[in-house]
Amino acid sequence: AQSVTQPDIHITVSEGASLELRCNYSYGATPYLFWYVQSPGQGLQLLLKYFSGDTLVQGIKGFEAEFKRSQSSFNLRKPSVHWSDAAEYFCAVGATDSWGKLQFGAGTQVVVTP
Amino acid sequence: DTAVSQTPKYLVTQMGNDKSIKCEQNLGHDTMYWYKQDSKKFLKIMFSYNNKELIINETVPNRFSPKSPDKAHLNLHINSLELGDSAVYFCASSQSSEPQHFGDGTRLSIL
């Protein structure tokens, strides 16, 4: 079975600074990997996904993530955060043999300071 | 033009009651899901239906019963509500191997 770990429960970053959120997964084969963002009182919005191919994927809102098989990681980055990026971020992994059964990490709350 | 819509958005009720949450998607997707998000924001899948057929059924109490009248709708009925059922319930949908689209959630509070 697949699993995913987000080591950072909470991150505080200054507006304009760079942001990196860590995600490590456990799965025997190549997984499907996702990053979702949840703003307060809202549902989850897909930021980006990795299925195969280029290991650096671009997403919406200026986010990107890099799949590193050797480190079992899929870290999310943004070069310059905006106050509107304050939210909860979830990494998720899906197995190729049970597509819909996404396993979510515990989430990382991002606080943006002026 | 909401893609995945859930009703109600908030649900406050007494322990022991029976309640339903409705979900509809207008994306033409063939698969729908129910997730539970607890107070620590942890998300866990509960059920999934593909073309009205149950394909994922996690270890959920049998007080929870999903129903899919057609592939655009997936409702969740909960019998004999307990305090531990308080959570945010999210509906989602997807098409084949595409990512899941989530609704805005239903916040269920048990008094």
PDB file of N, CA, C and O in Angstrom, chain A residues 34 36 38 41-44 46 49 51 88 90 99-106, chain B residues 9 33 35 37 41-43 45 56 58 90 94 96-100 102-104:
ATOM      1  N   PHE A  34       0.416  14.136  -6.563  1.00  0.00           N
ATOM      2  CA  PHE A  34      -0.365  15.355  -6.678  1.00  0.00           C
ATOM      3  C   PHE A  34      -0.040  16.309  -5.533  1.00  0.00           C
ATOM      4  O   PHE A  34       0.319  15.875  -4.440  1.00  0.00           O
ATOM      5  N   TYR A  36      -2.302  19.419  -3.741  1.00  0.00           N
ATOM      6  CA  TYR A  36      -3.550  20.154  -3.657  1.00  0.00           C
ATOM      7  C   TYR A  36      -3.381  21.276  -2.634  1.00  0.00           C
ATOM      8  O   TYR A  36      -2.612  21.153  -1.680  1.00  0.00           O
ATOM      9  N   GLN A  38      -5.711  23.880  -0.054  1.00  0.00           N
ATOM     10  CA  GLN A  38      -7.025  24.106   0.556  1.00  0.00           C
ATOM     11  C   GLN A  38      -7.006  25.435   1.300  1.00  0.00           C
ATOM     12  O   GLN A  38      -6.296  25.591   2.297  1.00  0.00           O
ATOM     13  N   GLY A  41     -12.176  27.060   4.655  1.00  0.00           N
ATOM     14  CA  GLY A  41     -13.577  26.922   4.293  1.00  0.00           C
ATOM     15  C   GLY A  41     -13.820  26.464   2.863  1.00  0.00           C
ATOM     16  O   GLY A  41     -14.973  26.441   2.404  1.00  0.00           O
ATOM     17  N   GLN A  42     -12.769  26.097   2.179  1.00  0.00           N
ATOM     18  CA  GLN A  42     -12.899  25.702   0.771  1.00  0.00           C
ATOM     19  C   GLN A  42     -12.535  24.231   0.575  1.00  0.00           C
ATOM     20  O   GLN A  42     -11.996  23.581   1.469  1.00  0.00           O
ATOM     21  N   GLY A  43     -12.848  23.759  -0.617  1.00  0.00           N
ATOM     22  CA  GLY A  43     -12.426  22.410  -0.975  1.00  0.00           C
ATOM     23  C   GLY A  43     -10.979  22.406  -1.441  1.00  0.00           C
ATOM     24  O   GLY A  43     -10.277  23.416  -1.351  1.00  0.00           O
ATOM     25  N   LEU A  44     -10.542  21.278  -1.932  1.00  0.00           N
ATOM     26  CA  LEU A  44      -9.165  21.150  -2.390  1.00  0.00           C
ATOM     27  C   LEU A  44      -9.067  21.497  -3.866  1.00  0.00           C
ATOM     28  O   LEU A  44      -9.878  21.044  -4.675  1.00  0.00           O
ATOM     29  N   LEU A  46      -6.505  21.419  -7.199  1.00  0.00           N
ATOM     30  CA  LEU A  46      -5.301  20.785  -7.719  1.00  0.00           C
ATOM     31  C   LEU A  46      -4.297  21.837  -8.163  1.00  0.00           C
ATOM     32  O   LEU A  46      -4.628  22.729  -8.942  1.00  0.00           O
ATOM     33  N   LYS A  49       0.305  17.859 -10.974  1.00  0.00           N
ATOM     34  CA  LYS A  49       0.298  16.405 -10.911  1.00  0.00           C
ATOM     35  C   LYS A  49       1.530  15.869 -11.629  1.00  0.00           C
ATOM     36  O   LYS A  49       2.084  16.513 -12.530  1.00  0.00           O
ATOM     37  N   PHE A  51       2.544  12.193 -13.488  1.00  0.00           N
ATOM     38  CA  PHE A  51       2.177  10.833 -13.873  1.00  0.00           C
ATOM     39  C   PHE A  51       3.406  10.111 -14.420  1.00  0.00           C
ATOM     40  O   PHE A  51       3.687   8.980 -14.060  1.00  0.00           O
ATOM     41  N   GLU A  88      -3.572  25.581   3.409  1.00  0.00           N
ATOM     42  CA  GLU A  88      -3.099  24.243   3.770  1.00  0.00           C
ATOM     43  C   GLU A  88      -2.762  23.520   2.478  1.00  0.00           C
ATOM     44  O   GLU A  88      -3.540  23.556   1.520  1.00  0.00           O
ATOM     45  N   PHE A  90      -1.610  19.929   0.602  1.00  0.00           N
ATOM     46  CA  PHE A  90      -1.630  18.477   0.749  1.00  0.00           C
ATOM     47  C   PHE A  90      -0.931  17.812  -0.422  1.00  0.00           C
ATOM     48  O   PHE A  90      -1.216  18.114  -1.589  1.00  0.00           O
ATOM     49  N   TRP A  99      -6.359   3.186  -8.966  1.00  0.00           N
ATOM     50  CA  TRP A  99      -6.258   4.592  -9.341  1.00  0.00           C
ATOM     51  C   TRP A  99      -6.911   5.551  -8.343  1.00  0.00           C
ATOM     52  O   TRP A  99      -6.322   6.503  -7.879  1.00  0.00           O
ATOM     53  N   GLY A 100      -8.172   5.343  -8.016  1.00  0.00           N
ATOM     54  CA  GLY A 100      -8.898   6.363  -7.272  1.00  0.00           C
ATOM     55  C   GLY A 100      -8.549   6.445  -5.808  1.00  0.00           C
ATOM     56  O   GLY A 100      -8.935   7.382  -5.120  1.00  0.00           O
ATOM     57  N   LYS A 101      -7.790   5.472  -5.302  1.00  0.00           N
ATOM     58  CA  LYS A 101      -7.557   5.404  -3.868  1.00  0.00           C
ATOM     59  C   LYS A 101      -6.370   6.287  -3.502  1.00  0.00           C
ATOM     60  O   LYS A 101      -5.268   5.796  -3.265  1.00  0.00           O
ATOM     61  N   LEU A 102      -6.603   7.592  -3.445  1.00  0.00           N
ATOM     62  CA  LEU A 102      -5.537   8.520  -3.105  1.00  0.00           C
ATOM     63  C   LEU A 102      -5.221   8.445  -1.621  1.00  0.00           C
ATOM     64  O   LEU A 102      -6.118   8.378  -0.786  1.00  0.00           O
ATOM     65  N   GLN A 103      -3.933   8.482  -1.320  1.00  0.00           N
ATOM     66  CA  GLN A 103      -3.478   8.576   0.064  1.00  0.00           C
ATOM     67  C   GLN A 103      -2.948   9.991   0.246  1.00  0.00           C
ATOM     68  O   GLN A 103      -2.054  10.423  -0.483  1.00  0.00           O
ATOM     69  N   PHE A 104      -3.500  10.703   1.213  1.00  0.00           N
ATOM     70  CA  PHE A 104      -3.094  12.086   1.434  1.00  0.00           C
ATOM     71  C   PHE A 104      -2.111  12.178   2.588  1.00  0.00           C
ATOM     72  O   PHE A 104      -2.191  11.420   3.561  1.00  0.00           O
ATOM     73  N   GLY A 105      -1.190  13.142   2.491  1.00  0.00           N
ATOM     74  CA  GLY A 105      -0.352  13.475   3.629  1.00  0.00           C
ATOM     75  C   GLY A 105      -1.160  14.263   4.638  1.00  0.00           C
ATOM     76  O   GLY A 105      -2.314  14.624   4.393  1.00  0.00           O
ATOM     77  N   ALA A 106      -0.540  14.533   5.771  1.00  0.00           N
ATOM     78  CA  ALA A 106      -1.248  15.216   6.864  1.00  0.00           C
ATOM     79  C   ALA A 106      -1.413  16.708   6.613  1.00  0.00           C
ATOM     80  O   ALA A 106      -2.128  17.381   7.349  1.00  0.00           O
TER      81      ALA A 106
ATOM     82  N   LYS B   9     -23.998  22.937   3.047  1.00  0.00           N
ATOM     83  CA  LYS B   9     -22.634  23.333   3.362  1.00  0.00           C
ATOM     84  C   LYS B   9     -22.340  23.130   4.853  1.00  0.00           C
ATOM     85  O   LYS B   9     -21.223  22.804   5.247  1.00  0.00           O
ATOM     86  N   TYR B  33     -16.408  10.200  -5.351  1.00  0.00           N
ATOM     87  CA  TYR B  33     -15.782   9.784  -4.096  1.00  0.00           C
ATOM     88  C   TYR B  33     -16.376  10.553  -2.917  1.00  0.00           C
ATOM     89  O   TYR B  33     -16.835  11.685  -3.066  1.00  0.00           O
ATOM     90  N   TYR B  35     -14.853  11.673   0.932  1.00  0.00           N
ATOM     91  CA  TYR B  35     -13.734  11.726   1.853  1.00  0.00           C
ATOM     92  C   TYR B  35     -14.210  12.316   3.172  1.00  0.00           C
ATOM     93  O   TYR B  35     -15.130  13.123   3.213  1.00  0.00           O
ATOM     94  N   GLN B  37     -12.628  14.548   6.375  1.00  0.00           N
ATOM     95  CA  GLN B  37     -11.493  15.313   6.904  1.00  0.00           C
ATOM     96  C   GLN B  37     -11.740  15.592   8.379  1.00  0.00           C
ATOM     97  O   GLN B  37     -12.698  16.277   8.735  1.00  0.00           O
ATOM     98  N   LYS B  41      -7.318  17.977  10.097  1.00  0.00           N
ATOM     99  CA  LYS B  41      -7.214  18.195   8.643  1.00  0.00           C
ATOM    100  C   LYS B  41      -6.810  16.925   7.881  1.00  0.00           C
ATOM    101  O   LYS B  41      -6.512  17.008   6.687  1.00  0.00           O
ATOM    102  N   PHE B  42      -6.790  15.779   8.556  1.00  0.00           N
ATOM    103  CA  PHE B  42      -6.403  14.561   7.868  1.00  0.00           C
ATOM    104  C   PHE B  42      -7.543  14.079   6.968  1.00  0.00           C
ATOM    105  O   PHE B  42      -8.676  13.931   7.410  1.00  0.00           O
ATOM    106  N   LEU B  43      -7.210  13.800   5.710  1.00  0.00           N
ATOM    107  CA  LEU B  43      -8.199  13.387   4.706  1.00  0.00           C
ATOM    108  C   LEU B  43      -8.115  11.888   4.476  1.00  0.00           C
ATOM    109  O   LEU B  43      -7.045  11.357   4.192  1.00  0.00           O
ATOM    110  N   ILE B  45     -10.154   8.612   2.385  1.00  0.00           N
ATOM    111  CA  ILE B  45     -11.226   8.202   1.482  1.00  0.00           C
ATOM    112  C   ILE B  45     -12.175   7.251   2.201  1.00  0.00           C
ATOM    113  O   ILE B  45     -11.760   6.435   3.034  1.00  0.00           O
ATOM    114  N   ILE B  56     -14.694   1.344  -4.225  1.00  0.00           N
ATOM    115  CA  ILE B  56     -13.846   1.491  -3.036  1.00  0.00           C
ATOM    116  C   ILE B  56     -14.769   1.609  -1.832  1.00  0.00           C
ATOM    117  O   ILE B  56     -15.698   2.399  -1.822  1.00  0.00           O
ATOM    118  N   GLU B  58     -13.834   1.688   2.093  1.00  0.00           N
ATOM    119  CA  GLU B  58     -12.853   1.572   3.171  1.00  0.00           C
ATOM    120  C   GLU B  58     -13.539   1.129   4.457  1.00  0.00           C
ATOM    121  O   GLU B  58     -14.741   0.946   4.501  1.00  0.00           O
ATOM    122  N   PHE B  90     -16.025  15.641   2.184  1.00  0.00           N
ATOM    123  CA  PHE B  90     -15.804  16.155   0.839  1.00  0.00           C
ATOM    124  C   PHE B  90     -16.228  15.127  -0.199  1.00  0.00           C
ATOM    125  O   PHE B  90     -15.909  13.938  -0.089  1.00  0.00           O
ATOM    126  N   SER B  94     -13.814  12.285 -10.722  1.00  0.00           N
ATOM    127  CA  SER B  94     -12.714  12.226 -11.687  1.00  0.00           C
ATOM    128  C   SER B  94     -13.168  11.415 -12.893  1.00  0.00           C
ATOM    129  O   SER B  94     -14.156  10.672 -12.840  1.00  0.00           O
ATOM    130  N   SER B  96     -11.670   8.620 -15.384  1.00  0.00           N
ATOM    131  CA  SER B  96     -10.594   7.647 -15.651  1.00  0.00           C
ATOM    132  C   SER B  96      -9.375   7.968 -14.823  1.00  0.00           C
ATOM    133  O   SER B  96      -9.443   8.024 -13.609  1.00  0.00           O
ATOM    134  N   SER B  97      -8.237   8.226 -15.464  1.00  0.00           N
ATOM    135  CA  SER B  97      -6.992   8.436 -14.726  1.00  0.00           C
ATOM    136  C   SER B  97      -6.673   9.909 -14.531  1.00  0.00           C
ATOM    137  O   SER B  97      -5.548  10.272 -14.233  1.00  0.00           O
ATOM    138  N   GLU B  98      -7.652  10.762 -14.671  1.00  0.00           N
ATOM    139  CA  GLU B  98      -7.442  12.191 -14.445  1.00  0.00           C
ATOM    140  C   GLU B  98      -7.574  12.533 -12.956  1.00  0.00           C
ATOM    141  O   GLU B  98      -8.173  11.768 -12.189  1.00  0.00           O
ATOM    142  N   PRO B  99      -6.998  13.677 -12.531  1.00  0.00           N
ATOM    143  CA  PRO B  99      -7.061  14.052 -11.108  1.00  0.00           C
ATOM    144  C   PRO B  99      -8.489  14.289 -10.628  1.00  0.00           C
ATOM    145  O   PRO B  99      -9.385  14.596 -11.413  1.00  0.00           O
ATOM    146  N   GLN B 100      -8.657  14.174  -9.329  1.00  0.00           N
ATOM    147  CA  GLN B 100      -9.960  14.358  -8.720  1.00  0.00           C
ATOM    148  C   GLN B 100     -10.257  15.842  -8.492  1.00  0.00           C
ATOM    149  O   GLN B 100      -9.385  16.613  -8.115  1.00  0.00           O
ATOM    150  N   PHE B 102     -12.633  18.412  -6.308  1.00  0.00           N
ATOM    151  CA  PHE B 102     -13.319  18.377  -5.019  1.00  0.00           C
ATOM    152  C   PHE B 102     -14.409  19.441  -4.911  1.00  0.00           C
ATOM    153  O   PHE B 102     -14.279  20.543  -5.467  1.00  0.00           O
ATOM    154  N   GLY B 103     -15.442  19.088  -4.144  1.00  0.00           N
ATOM    155  CA  GLY B 103     -16.439  20.076  -3.760  1.00  0.00           C
ATOM    156  C   GLY B 103     -15.915  20.899  -2.595  1.00  0.00           C
ATOM    157  O   GLY B 103     -14.802  20.675  -2.108  1.00  0.00           O
ATOM    158  N   ASP B 104     -16.733  21.839  -2.121  1.00  0.00           N
ATOM    159  CA  ASP B 104     -16.312  22.735  -1.044  1.00  0.00           C
ATOM    160  C   ASP B 104     -16.502  22.147   0.350  1.00  0.00           C
ATOM    161  O   ASP B 104     -16.148  22.773   1.336  1.00  0.00           O
TER     162      ASP B 104
END
